[in-house]
Short mmCIF file of C-alpha atoms in Angstrom, two decimals:
data_model
loop_
_atom_site.label_atom_id
_atom_site.label_comp_id
_atom_site.label_asym_id
_atom_site.label_seq_id
_atom_site.Cartn_x
_atom_site.Cartn_y
_atom_site.Cartn_z
CA UNK A 1 -38.44 -4.11 -132.52
CA UNK A 2 -36.97 -2.69 -129.61
CA UNK A 3 -37.56 -4.60 -126.25
CA UNK A 4 -40.39 -3.02 -124.32
CA UNK A 5 -40.98 -2.60 -120.50
CA UNK A 6 -44.36 -2.56 -119.31
CA UNK A 7 -44.90 -0.51 -115.94
CA UNK A 8 -47.60 -0.59 -114.00
CA UNK A 9 -47.03 2.42 -111.04
CA UNK A 10 -50.41 2.01 -109.37
CA UNK A 11 -50.86 5.26 -107.50
CA UNK A 12 -46.72 6.05 -107.52
CA UNK A 13 -46.28 9.61 -109.01
CA UNK A 14 -44.40 9.53 -112.62
CA UNK A 15 -42.07 12.37 -111.40
CA UNK A 16 -40.69 9.55 -108.94
CA UNK A 17 -39.67 7.14 -111.79
CA UNK A 18 -39.18 9.95 -114.47
CA UNK A 19 -35.26 9.99 -114.17
CA UNK A 20 -34.54 6.47 -114.76
CA UNK A 21 -37.23 5.98 -117.68
CA UNK A 22 -35.34 8.92 -119.66
CA UNK A 23 -32.16 7.02 -119.01
CA UNK A 24 -33.36 3.63 -119.81
CA UNK A 25 -32.13 1.77 -122.61
CA UNK A 26 -35.32 0.12 -123.33
CA UNK A 27 -38.80 1.34 -124.49
CA UNK A 28 -40.80 2.23 -121.32
CA UNK A 29 -44.62 1.89 -121.47
CA UNK A 30 -47.15 2.28 -118.51
CA UNK A 31 -50.32 0.47 -117.90
CA UNK A 32 -53.03 1.09 -115.44
CA UNK A 33 -56.75 1.92 -115.14
CA UNK A 34 -58.15 5.05 -116.08
CA UNK A 35 -58.07 7.01 -112.69
CA UNK A 36 -54.51 5.61 -112.57
CA UNK A 37 -53.60 7.19 -115.97
CA UNK A 38 -55.00 10.54 -115.18
CA UNK A 39 -51.38 11.66 -113.91
CA UNK A 40 -50.41 11.17 -117.31
CA UNK A 41 -53.13 13.86 -118.87
CA UNK A 42 -51.00 16.88 -118.28
CA UNK A 43 -47.67 15.36 -118.70
CA UNK A 44 -45.63 15.47 -122.32
CA UNK A 45 -43.91 12.28 -122.30
CA UNK A 46 -43.14 9.93 -125.51
CA UNK A 47 -43.86 6.65 -123.68
CA UNK A 48 -46.81 4.49 -125.05
CA UNK A 49 -49.66 4.49 -122.34
CA UNK A 50 -51.96 1.48 -122.08
CA UNK A 51 -55.49 1.44 -120.26
CA UNK A 52 -56.65 -2.26 -119.00
CA UNK A 53 -60.11 -1.65 -119.59
CA UNK A 54 -59.43 -0.51 -123.43
CA UNK A 55 -57.40 -3.73 -124.08
CA UNK A 56 -60.19 -5.86 -122.44
CA UNK A 57 -63.04 -3.99 -124.14
CA UNK A 58 -61.43 -4.22 -127.70
CA UNK A 59 -62.68 -6.74 -130.59
CA UNK A 60 -61.15 -10.02 -129.84
CA UNK A 61 -59.05 -11.13 -132.84
CA UNK A 62 -57.20 -14.03 -133.68
CA UNK A 63 -53.72 -14.46 -131.99
CA UNK A 64 -50.58 -16.90 -132.38
CA UNK A 65 -51.57 -18.49 -128.78
CA UNK A 66 -54.00 -20.99 -129.87
CA UNK A 67 -52.22 -23.79 -128.53
CA UNK A 68 -51.45 -22.31 -125.45
CA UNK A 69 -54.87 -20.70 -124.40
CA UNK A 70 -56.79 -23.71 -123.11
CA UNK A 71 -53.52 -24.12 -120.96
CA UNK A 72 -53.50 -20.91 -119.67
CA UNK A 73 -57.51 -20.28 -118.97
CA UNK A 74 -57.46 -23.76 -117.22
CA UNK A 75 -54.44 -22.62 -115.16
CA UNK A 76 -55.52 -19.04 -114.22
CA UNK A 77 -59.13 -20.16 -113.63
CA UNK A 78 -58.40 -23.57 -111.61
CA UNK A 79 -56.19 -21.04 -109.19
CA UNK A 80 -58.76 -20.59 -106.58
CA UNK A 81 -57.39 -17.18 -105.79
CA UNK A 82 -58.36 -16.00 -109.18
CA UNK A 83 -62.30 -16.47 -108.09
CA UNK A 84 -62.02 -14.94 -104.93
CA UNK A 85 -60.00 -12.09 -106.45
CA UNK A 86 -62.96 -11.43 -108.54
CA UNK A 87 -65.22 -11.71 -105.74
CA UNK A 88 -63.36 -9.14 -103.52
CA UNK A 89 -63.25 -6.77 -106.50
CA UNK A 90 -67.10 -6.92 -107.21
CA UNK A 91 -69.28 -4.20 -105.93
CA UNK A 92 -70.44 -6.28 -102.45
CA UNK A 93 -73.74 -4.04 -102.25
CA UNK A 94 -74.94 -5.36 -105.83
CA UNK A 95 -75.10 -8.41 -107.55
CA UNK A 96 -72.68 -10.62 -108.99
CA UNK A 97 -71.90 -13.86 -110.75
CA UNK A 98 -69.62 -16.55 -110.87
CA UNK A 99 -70.33 -17.23 -114.64
CA UNK A 100 -69.94 -13.68 -115.73
CA UNK A 101 -66.55 -13.23 -113.80
CA UNK A 102 -65.45 -16.44 -115.81
CA UNK A 103 -66.79 -14.83 -119.22
CA UNK A 104 -64.87 -11.61 -118.15
CA UNK A 105 -61.53 -13.37 -117.37
CA UNK A 106 -62.03 -15.32 -120.78
CA UNK A 107 -62.13 -11.86 -122.42
CA UNK A 108 -59.14 -10.82 -120.63
CA UNK A 109 -56.97 -13.57 -121.42
CA UNK A 110 -57.68 -13.31 -125.03
CA UNK A 111 -56.86 -9.57 -125.25
CA UNK A 112 -53.92 -9.84 -123.26
CA UNK A 113 -52.71 -12.64 -125.48
CA UNK A 114 -53.02 -10.38 -128.35
CA UNK A 115 -51.28 -7.57 -126.80
CA UNK A 116 -48.54 -9.47 -125.94
CA UNK A 117 -48.19 -11.01 -129.50
CA UNK A 118 -47.86 -7.49 -130.81
CA UNK A 119 -45.52 -6.33 -128.29
CA UNK A 120 -42.02 -7.16 -127.64
CA UNK A 121 -42.21 -7.54 -123.83
CA UNK A 122 -38.79 -7.82 -121.75
CA UNK A 123 -40.71 -7.92 -118.43
CA UNK A 124 -43.87 -6.38 -116.63
CA UNK A 125 -43.05 -4.50 -113.50
CA UNK A 126 -45.54 -3.84 -110.51
CA UNK A 127 -45.20 -1.86 -107.51
CA UNK A 128 -46.54 -4.50 -105.44
CA UNK A 129 -48.31 -8.16 -106.02
CA UNK A 130 -50.94 -7.48 -108.66
CA UNK A 131 -54.12 -8.10 -106.57
CA UNK A 132 -56.97 -6.60 -108.73
CA UNK A 133 -58.45 -8.97 -110.95
CA UNK A 134 -57.24 -7.15 -114.14
CA UNK A 135 -54.03 -6.77 -113.26
CA UNK A 136 -53.71 -10.51 -111.40
CA UNK A 137 -54.85 -12.15 -115.13
CA UNK A 138 -52.31 -9.63 -116.98
CA UNK A 139 -49.18 -10.86 -114.75
CA UNK A 140 -50.22 -14.54 -115.10
CA UNK A 141 -50.76 -14.79 -118.59
CA UNK A 142 -47.50 -12.90 -119.11
CA UNK A 143 -45.72 -15.40 -116.96
CA UNK A 144 -47.40 -18.35 -118.97
CA UNK A 145 -45.55 -17.09 -122.19
CA UNK A 146 -42.17 -16.87 -120.45
CA UNK A 147 -42.11 -12.92 -119.77
CA UNK A 148 -40.58 -12.00 -116.54
CA UNK A 149 -42.94 -10.16 -113.91
CA UNK A 150 -41.15 -8.23 -111.24
CA UNK A 151 -42.45 -6.65 -107.82
CA UNK A 152 -41.29 -5.00 -104.96
CA UNK A 153 -41.93 -5.94 -101.41
CA UNK A 154 -41.09 -4.66 -97.64
CA UNK A 155 -38.15 -5.94 -96.30
CA UNK A 156 -37.49 -6.39 -92.63
CA UNK A 157 -37.05 -2.45 -92.78
CA UNK A 158 -40.35 -1.07 -94.23
CA UNK A 159 -38.71 1.81 -95.66
CA UNK A 160 -36.44 -0.62 -97.90
CA UNK A 161 -38.21 -2.42 -100.71
CA UNK A 162 -36.67 -5.59 -102.08
CA UNK A 163 -37.05 -6.68 -105.53
CA UNK A 164 -38.88 -9.99 -106.56
CA UNK A 165 -39.16 -11.95 -109.65
CA UNK A 166 -42.36 -13.98 -109.94
CA UNK A 167 -46.10 -13.51 -108.44
CA UNK A 168 -45.31 -15.74 -106.21
CA UNK A 169 -42.23 -14.36 -104.75
CA UNK A 170 -39.87 -17.23 -105.81
CA UNK A 171 -36.78 -15.30 -106.32
CA UNK A 172 -35.27 -12.59 -104.47
CA UNK A 173 -33.21 -10.13 -106.82
CA UNK A 174 -29.84 -9.69 -105.25
CA UNK A 175 -28.28 -6.17 -105.71
CA UNK A 176 -25.03 -6.67 -103.63
CA UNK A 177 -24.64 -3.34 -102.55
CA UNK A 178 -21.57 -2.69 -100.48
CA UNK A 179 -20.76 -1.12 -97.23
CA UNK A 180 -24.55 -0.34 -96.86
CA UNK A 181 -24.93 2.05 -93.82
CA UNK A 182 -28.70 2.83 -92.76
CA UNK A 183 -28.96 4.96 -89.42
CA UNK A 184 -32.46 4.30 -89.16
CA UNK A 185 -32.08 0.73 -89.14
CA UNK A 186 -30.34 0.87 -86.34
CA UNK A 187 -33.17 2.56 -84.49
CA UNK A 188 -35.53 0.30 -85.74
CA UNK A 189 -33.63 -2.68 -84.39
CA UNK A 190 -33.43 -0.46 -80.90
CA UNK A 191 -37.20 -0.22 -80.80
CA UNK A 192 -38.22 -3.62 -81.91
CA UNK A 193 -36.05 -4.83 -79.02
CA UNK A 194 -37.69 -3.01 -76.24
CA UNK A 195 -41.31 -2.31 -75.05
CA UNK A 196 -44.14 -3.39 -77.85
CA UNK A 197 -45.33 0.51 -77.18
CA UNK A 198 -42.28 1.60 -78.81
CA UNK A 199 -42.67 -0.17 -82.11
CA UNK A 200 -46.28 -0.05 -82.72
CA UNK A 201 -46.88 0.93 -86.27
CA UNK A 202 -47.51 4.73 -86.61
CA UNK A 203 -50.94 3.88 -88.79
CA UNK A 204 -52.00 1.77 -85.82
CA UNK A 205 -50.72 4.39 -83.37
CA UNK A 206 -53.05 7.13 -84.81
CA UNK A 207 -56.04 5.00 -85.08
CA UNK A 208 -55.94 4.34 -81.39
CA UNK A 209 -55.10 7.72 -80.67
CA UNK A 210 -58.51 8.69 -82.43
CA UNK A 211 -60.23 6.16 -80.35
CA UNK A 212 -58.57 6.93 -76.97
CA UNK A 213 -57.05 3.59 -76.93
CA UNK A 214 -60.57 1.99 -77.36
CA UNK A 215 -60.86 -0.73 -80.09
CA UNK A 216 -64.50 -0.23 -80.93
CA UNK A 217 -65.50 3.65 -81.42
CA UNK A 218 -69.08 4.52 -82.59
CA UNK A 219 -67.89 8.23 -82.95
CA UNK A 220 -65.47 7.25 -85.52
CA UNK A 221 -67.32 4.67 -87.12
CA UNK A 222 -70.33 7.23 -87.77
CA UNK A 223 -67.67 9.74 -88.80
CA UNK A 224 -66.41 7.31 -91.70
CA UNK A 225 -69.91 6.38 -92.49
CA UNK A 226 -70.76 10.04 -93.06
CA UNK A 227 -68.41 10.29 -95.83
CA UNK A 228 -69.01 6.89 -97.60
CA UNK A 229 -72.54 6.06 -96.64
CA UNK A 230 -72.70 2.81 -98.26
CA UNK A 231 -70.51 1.73 -95.17
CA UNK A 232 -73.23 2.40 -92.46
CA UNK A 233 -75.12 -0.46 -93.87
CA UNK A 234 -72.30 -2.63 -91.86
CA UNK A 235 -71.59 -0.82 -88.79
CA UNK A 236 -74.21 -2.58 -86.57
CA UNK A 237 -72.59 -5.88 -88.07
CA UNK A 238 -69.44 -4.90 -87.21
CA UNK A 239 -70.45 -3.88 -83.38
CA UNK A 240 -71.93 -7.37 -83.23
CA UNK A 241 -68.61 -9.16 -84.31
CA UNK A 242 -66.72 -6.85 -81.97
CA UNK A 243 -68.96 -8.20 -78.91
CA UNK A 244 -68.85 -11.72 -80.27
CA UNK A 245 -64.62 -11.05 -80.16
CA UNK A 246 -65.07 -9.88 -76.28
CA UNK A 247 -67.32 -12.79 -75.53
CA UNK A 248 -64.51 -15.67 -76.72
CA UNK A 249 -61.27 -14.12 -76.09
CA UNK A 250 -58.92 -14.70 -73.12
CA UNK A 251 -56.13 -13.75 -71.56
CA UNK A 252 -53.93 -16.96 -71.90
CA UNK A 253 -51.04 -18.22 -69.90
CA UNK A 254 -47.80 -17.51 -70.83
CA UNK A 255 -46.14 -20.36 -69.12
CA UNK A 256 -47.45 -22.87 -71.39
CA UNK A 257 -45.46 -24.30 -74.44
CA UNK A 258 -47.65 -22.76 -77.45
CA UNK A 259 -47.68 -21.61 -80.74
CA UNK A 260 -48.93 -17.93 -81.44
CA UNK A 261 -50.87 -17.21 -84.64
CA UNK A 262 -51.07 -13.74 -85.83
CA UNK A 263 -54.01 -13.02 -87.87
CA UNK A 264 -54.31 -10.29 -90.87
CA UNK A 265 -56.64 -7.85 -91.51
CA UNK A 266 -58.70 -8.63 -94.41
CA UNK A 267 -59.27 -8.04 -97.40
CA UNK A 268 -55.81 -7.26 -98.26
CA UNK A 269 -53.24 -8.02 -100.39
CA UNK A 270 -50.75 -9.70 -98.26
CA UNK A 271 -53.36 -12.24 -97.72
CA UNK A 272 -54.91 -12.71 -100.73
CA UNK A 273 -53.27 -13.50 -103.32
CA UNK A 274 -50.00 -13.71 -101.43
CA UNK A 275 -51.62 -16.06 -98.78
CA UNK A 276 -51.66 -18.75 -101.51
CA UNK A 277 -54.00 -21.70 -100.10
CA UNK A 278 -54.20 -19.99 -96.80
CA UNK A 279 -56.64 -16.95 -97.84
CA UNK A 280 -59.09 -17.94 -95.38
CA UNK A 281 -57.44 -17.96 -92.05
CA UNK A 282 -59.56 -20.85 -90.20
CA UNK A 283 -57.59 -23.01 -92.54
CA UNK A 284 -54.42 -21.81 -90.75
CA UNK A 285 -55.91 -22.22 -87.59
CA UNK A 286 -57.18 -25.67 -88.44
CA UNK A 287 -53.79 -26.58 -90.01
CA UNK A 288 -52.16 -25.60 -86.88
CA UNK A 289 -54.42 -27.25 -84.48
CA UNK A 290 -54.24 -30.48 -85.96
CA UNK A 291 -50.56 -30.48 -86.00
CA UNK A 292 -49.99 -29.58 -82.16
CA UNK A 293 -47.59 -31.88 -80.13
CA UNK A 294 -48.95 -33.27 -77.10
CA UNK A 295 -49.08 -30.59 -74.23
CA UNK A 296 -49.09 -27.65 -76.72
CA UNK A 297 -51.38 -24.64 -77.16
CA UNK A 298 -52.27 -22.21 -80.01
CA UNK A 299 -52.86 -18.97 -79.34
CA UNK A 300 -54.67 -16.77 -82.03
CA UNK A 301 -54.19 -12.99 -81.81
CA UNK A 302 -56.62 -10.84 -84.18
CA UNK A 303 -55.19 -7.88 -85.94
CA UNK A 304 -56.33 -4.89 -84.14
CA UNK A 305 -57.27 -3.11 -87.47
CA UNK A 306 -60.33 -5.39 -87.89
CA UNK A 307 -61.93 -2.91 -85.31
CA UNK A 308 -59.80 0.11 -85.23
CA UNK A 309 -60.03 0.56 -89.07
CA UNK A 310 -63.36 2.73 -89.58
CA UNK A 311 -62.86 3.11 -93.33
CA UNK A 312 -64.13 -0.34 -94.17
CA UNK A 313 -65.63 -3.57 -93.03
CA UNK A 314 -66.21 -6.62 -95.02
CA UNK A 315 -68.54 -9.06 -93.62
CA UNK A 316 -67.19 -11.46 -96.55
CA UNK A 317 -64.10 -12.30 -94.29
CA UNK A 318 -65.31 -12.42 -90.86
CA UNK A 319 -69.09 -13.39 -90.25
CA UNK A 320 -70.37 -13.35 -86.73
CA UNK A 321 -69.33 -17.23 -86.17
CA UNK A 322 -65.72 -16.63 -86.90
CA UNK A 323 -64.52 -16.40 -83.26
CA UNK A 324 -66.47 -19.22 -82.06
CA UNK A 325 -64.96 -21.32 -84.28
CA UNK A 326 -61.61 -20.53 -83.14
CA UNK A 327 -62.47 -20.57 -79.52
CA UNK A 328 -64.22 -23.76 -79.60
CA UNK A 329 -61.47 -25.74 -80.55
CA UNK A 330 -59.66 -27.82 -77.94
CA UNK A 331 -56.42 -26.16 -76.98
CA UNK A 332 -56.72 -22.98 -78.91
CA UNK A 333 -57.41 -19.85 -77.37
CA UNK A 334 -58.19 -16.60 -78.80
CA UNK A 335 -56.03 -14.08 -77.31
CA UNK A 336 -57.26 -10.93 -75.82
CA UNK A 337 -56.23 -7.99 -77.67
CA UNK A 338 -54.90 -6.07 -74.64
CA UNK A 339 -52.22 -8.50 -74.24
CA UNK A 340 -48.93 -7.11 -76.16
CA UNK A 341 -47.48 -8.99 -79.11
CA UNK A 342 -43.66 -8.72 -77.79
CA UNK A 343 -44.90 -10.67 -74.55
CA UNK A 344 -46.55 -13.25 -76.78
CA UNK A 345 -43.68 -13.47 -78.83
CA UNK A 346 -40.79 -13.64 -76.17
CA UNK A 347 -42.78 -16.86 -74.63
CA UNK A 348 -43.65 -18.62 -77.40
CA UNK A 349 -41.79 -21.70 -79.11
CA UNK A 350 -42.59 -20.14 -82.33
CA UNK A 351 -44.87 -17.80 -84.51
CA UNK A 352 -46.96 -17.95 -87.29
CA UNK A 353 -48.20 -15.40 -89.97
CA UNK A 354 -49.19 -15.34 -93.61
CA UNK A 355 -47.05 -12.90 -94.43
CA UNK A 356 -47.10 -9.89 -91.56
CA UNK A 357 -44.43 -8.00 -90.42
CA UNK A 358 -44.70 -9.28 -87.15
CA UNK A 359 -42.88 -12.56 -88.80
CA UNK A 360 -39.67 -10.06 -88.86
CA UNK A 361 -40.53 -8.97 -85.42
CA UNK A 362 -40.41 -12.26 -84.44
CA UNK A 363 -37.01 -13.06 -86.25
CA UNK A 364 -35.53 -9.47 -84.55
CA UNK A 365 -36.88 -10.99 -81.17
CA UNK A 366 -34.96 -14.53 -81.94
CA UNK A 367 -38.03 -16.49 -82.84
CA UNK A 368 -38.27 -18.93 -85.47
CA UNK A 369 -41.37 -18.56 -87.65
CA UNK A 370 -44.07 -20.43 -89.55
CA UNK A 371 -45.00 -18.79 -92.76
CA UNK A 372 -48.23 -19.42 -94.61
CA UNK A 373 -47.80 -17.31 -97.82
CA UNK A 374 -44.98 -15.22 -99.69
CA UNK A 375 -43.50 -13.70 -96.90
CA UNK A 376 -40.48 -11.60 -97.82
CA UNK A 377 -38.22 -13.11 -95.07
CA UNK A 378 -39.38 -16.92 -96.17
CA UNK A 379 -35.21 -17.52 -97.42
CA UNK A 380 -34.31 -16.92 -93.72
CA UNK A 381 -32.87 -20.41 -92.13
CA UNK A 382 -35.42 -20.37 -89.26
CA UNK A 383 -38.53 -19.27 -91.31
CA UNK A 384 -40.58 -22.47 -92.23
CA UNK A 385 -42.77 -22.20 -95.24
CA UNK A 386 -45.97 -24.27 -94.43
CA UNK A 387 -48.07 -25.70 -97.12
CA UNK A 388 -49.81 -28.56 -95.04
CA UNK A 389 -50.23 -30.31 -91.59
CA UNK A 390 -46.87 -32.29 -92.66
CA UNK A 391 -44.83 -29.40 -93.06
CA UNK A 392 -45.89 -28.29 -89.52
CA UNK A 393 -45.04 -31.31 -88.36
CA UNK A 394 -41.74 -31.20 -89.87
CA UNK A 395 -40.96 -27.62 -88.72
CA UNK A 396 -41.89 -28.43 -84.98
CA UNK A 397 -39.59 -31.24 -85.00
CA UNK A 398 -36.66 -29.12 -86.06
CA UNK A 399 -37.57 -26.02 -83.88
CA UNK A 400 -37.70 -27.92 -80.51
CA UNK A 401 -34.09 -28.24 -81.16
CA UNK A 402 -33.55 -24.46 -82.10
CA UNK A 403 -32.13 -22.30 -79.43
CA UNK A 404 -32.69 -18.24 -78.83
CA UNK A 405 -29.19 -17.91 -79.48
CA UNK A 406 -29.36 -19.71 -82.91
CA UNK A 407 -31.89 -17.45 -84.62
CA UNK A 408 -30.04 -14.26 -82.99
CA UNK A 409 -26.78 -15.41 -84.43
CA UNK A 410 -28.53 -16.24 -88.06
CA UNK A 411 -30.57 -12.93 -87.71
CA UNK A 412 -28.12 -10.20 -87.17
CA UNK A 413 -24.68 -12.01 -88.13
CA UNK A 414 -26.00 -13.00 -91.83
CA UNK A 415 -29.72 -11.83 -92.77
CA UNK A 416 -29.83 -8.15 -91.66
CA UNK A 417 -26.87 -7.46 -93.49
CA UNK A 418 -28.04 -9.48 -96.42
CA UNK A 419 -31.14 -7.48 -96.56
CA UNK A 420 -29.32 -4.19 -96.30
CA UNK A 421 -27.40 -5.29 -99.26
CA UNK A 422 -30.22 -6.29 -101.28
CA UNK A 423 -32.66 -3.61 -100.67
CA UNK A 424 -33.50 -0.06 -101.44
CA UNK A 425 -33.96 2.42 -98.98
CA UNK A 426 -36.67 5.74 -99.42
CA UNK A 427 -34.62 7.70 -97.07
CA UNK A 428 -31.93 9.95 -97.99
CA UNK A 429 -31.43 11.71 -94.49
CA UNK A 430 -30.13 10.24 -91.35
CA UNK A 431 -32.17 12.95 -89.21
CA UNK A 432 -35.60 10.93 -89.58
CA UNK A 433 -37.85 9.67 -87.02
CA UNK A 434 -38.95 6.16 -87.07
CA UNK A 435 -42.77 7.40 -87.50
CA UNK A 436 -41.50 9.37 -90.73
CA UNK A 437 -40.86 6.15 -92.56
CA UNK A 438 -44.37 5.31 -93.04
CA UNK A 439 -44.94 8.34 -95.43
CA UNK A 440 -46.13 7.52 -99.17
CA UNK A 441 -42.94 9.73 -100.47
CA UNK A 442 -40.75 7.23 -98.72
CA UNK A 443 -42.27 4.51 -99.94
CA UNK A 444 -42.76 5.60 -103.68
CA UNK A 445 -39.18 6.50 -103.80
CA UNK A 446 -37.86 3.14 -102.33
CA UNK A 447 -40.26 1.23 -105.20
CA UNK A 448 -38.86 3.75 -107.76
CA UNK A 449 -35.43 2.83 -106.95
CA UNK A 450 -36.17 -0.82 -107.47
CA UNK A 451 -37.62 -0.10 -110.81
CA UNK A 452 -34.52 2.18 -111.49
CA UNK A 453 -32.28 -0.87 -110.86
CA UNK A 454 -34.03 -3.09 -113.46
CA UNK A 455 -34.13 -0.40 -116.08
CA UNK A 456 -30.50 0.38 -115.83
CA UNK A 457 -29.59 -3.22 -116.97
#
């Protein structure tokens, strides 16, 4: 039986990968939800197309993996992220049941095992870490059967994606491209070493512009609510949350010795599942607080999209006591969002994030970084992967002996060239502004080239 590659394109158009698929020596099959597979209705291709729901809903039959089934079920359901993903994917306006979730996961595992038994699958490809329940379980089952799972992730440069093997991002696939020249990278490095206003991500710039630089706007909230009336239910709660934030936030002193923690907007893939055990960001705050050396402070900066993103607010991730719990801790300050991030980075001892792009910005501004998730820059010499309080203690003991020049030499002398050699750009022209690099077209092209690399081997 010919080896098959299973590709979940998500929302990426087939035309982006068509050339790579046609030239591949493998049998390439596509998988997705019905809404994602609609793009194939008017395209004549010979490739097999599989619908997750049809696989899940098929009658359960015997398979050859009885000896493995119990361990696979136990491993997947005991990974607490599985239940959090199930909760996130549930309809927040209705009723749900953990018991029903477990029954659904059981059915997924049974039928995914049967699916893999009948296919000679070489590897599975995702355009990003799977974070819907159906794809999360599918990827986990594949890895339990020894089938490799590949995905892509933004590198230090958000228009250049890297290839990762494993849903917990254990290994960067080294491409080893030689003589890589990327003029856009030079523009970005220049911007990220200037003022914060020059490096604010384009989506956030647009949100702030609509709100005339205000964090909360009833006008924008109501406009978004008209488009999706169900969200109107949570608008008053969001406003109360914002008022609570204003009550507890402060402008901190930059003369102190401190760690600056940059929070993530939630819900997002970058914290669930990529945050591992630190999906709940209060756990990060408590972990850092317990590890603070005498005389050190912990500053916590909220993600502005928590308030500026009018499309979605989910009270399951920020309840009304959230900011109080942070502010009441000794030596911990909730930072006023008017304090720019680069000032906080430049004066800190180190910065902390789950997987955020701010970690890459910190490295480019020559600061060591603590990561609490599967950050794409984890293999940098001065990035410290944290799993517990002891890890923080050990990292800080090293960081106290690291100078700015040490981080600069490692970042610009070794890491930036390494990333350029082992990533794929979604830009072909030199005459492109940084704002243009945020487009879906650029992102899709970069991801398509990652898949093309795998299909050519």
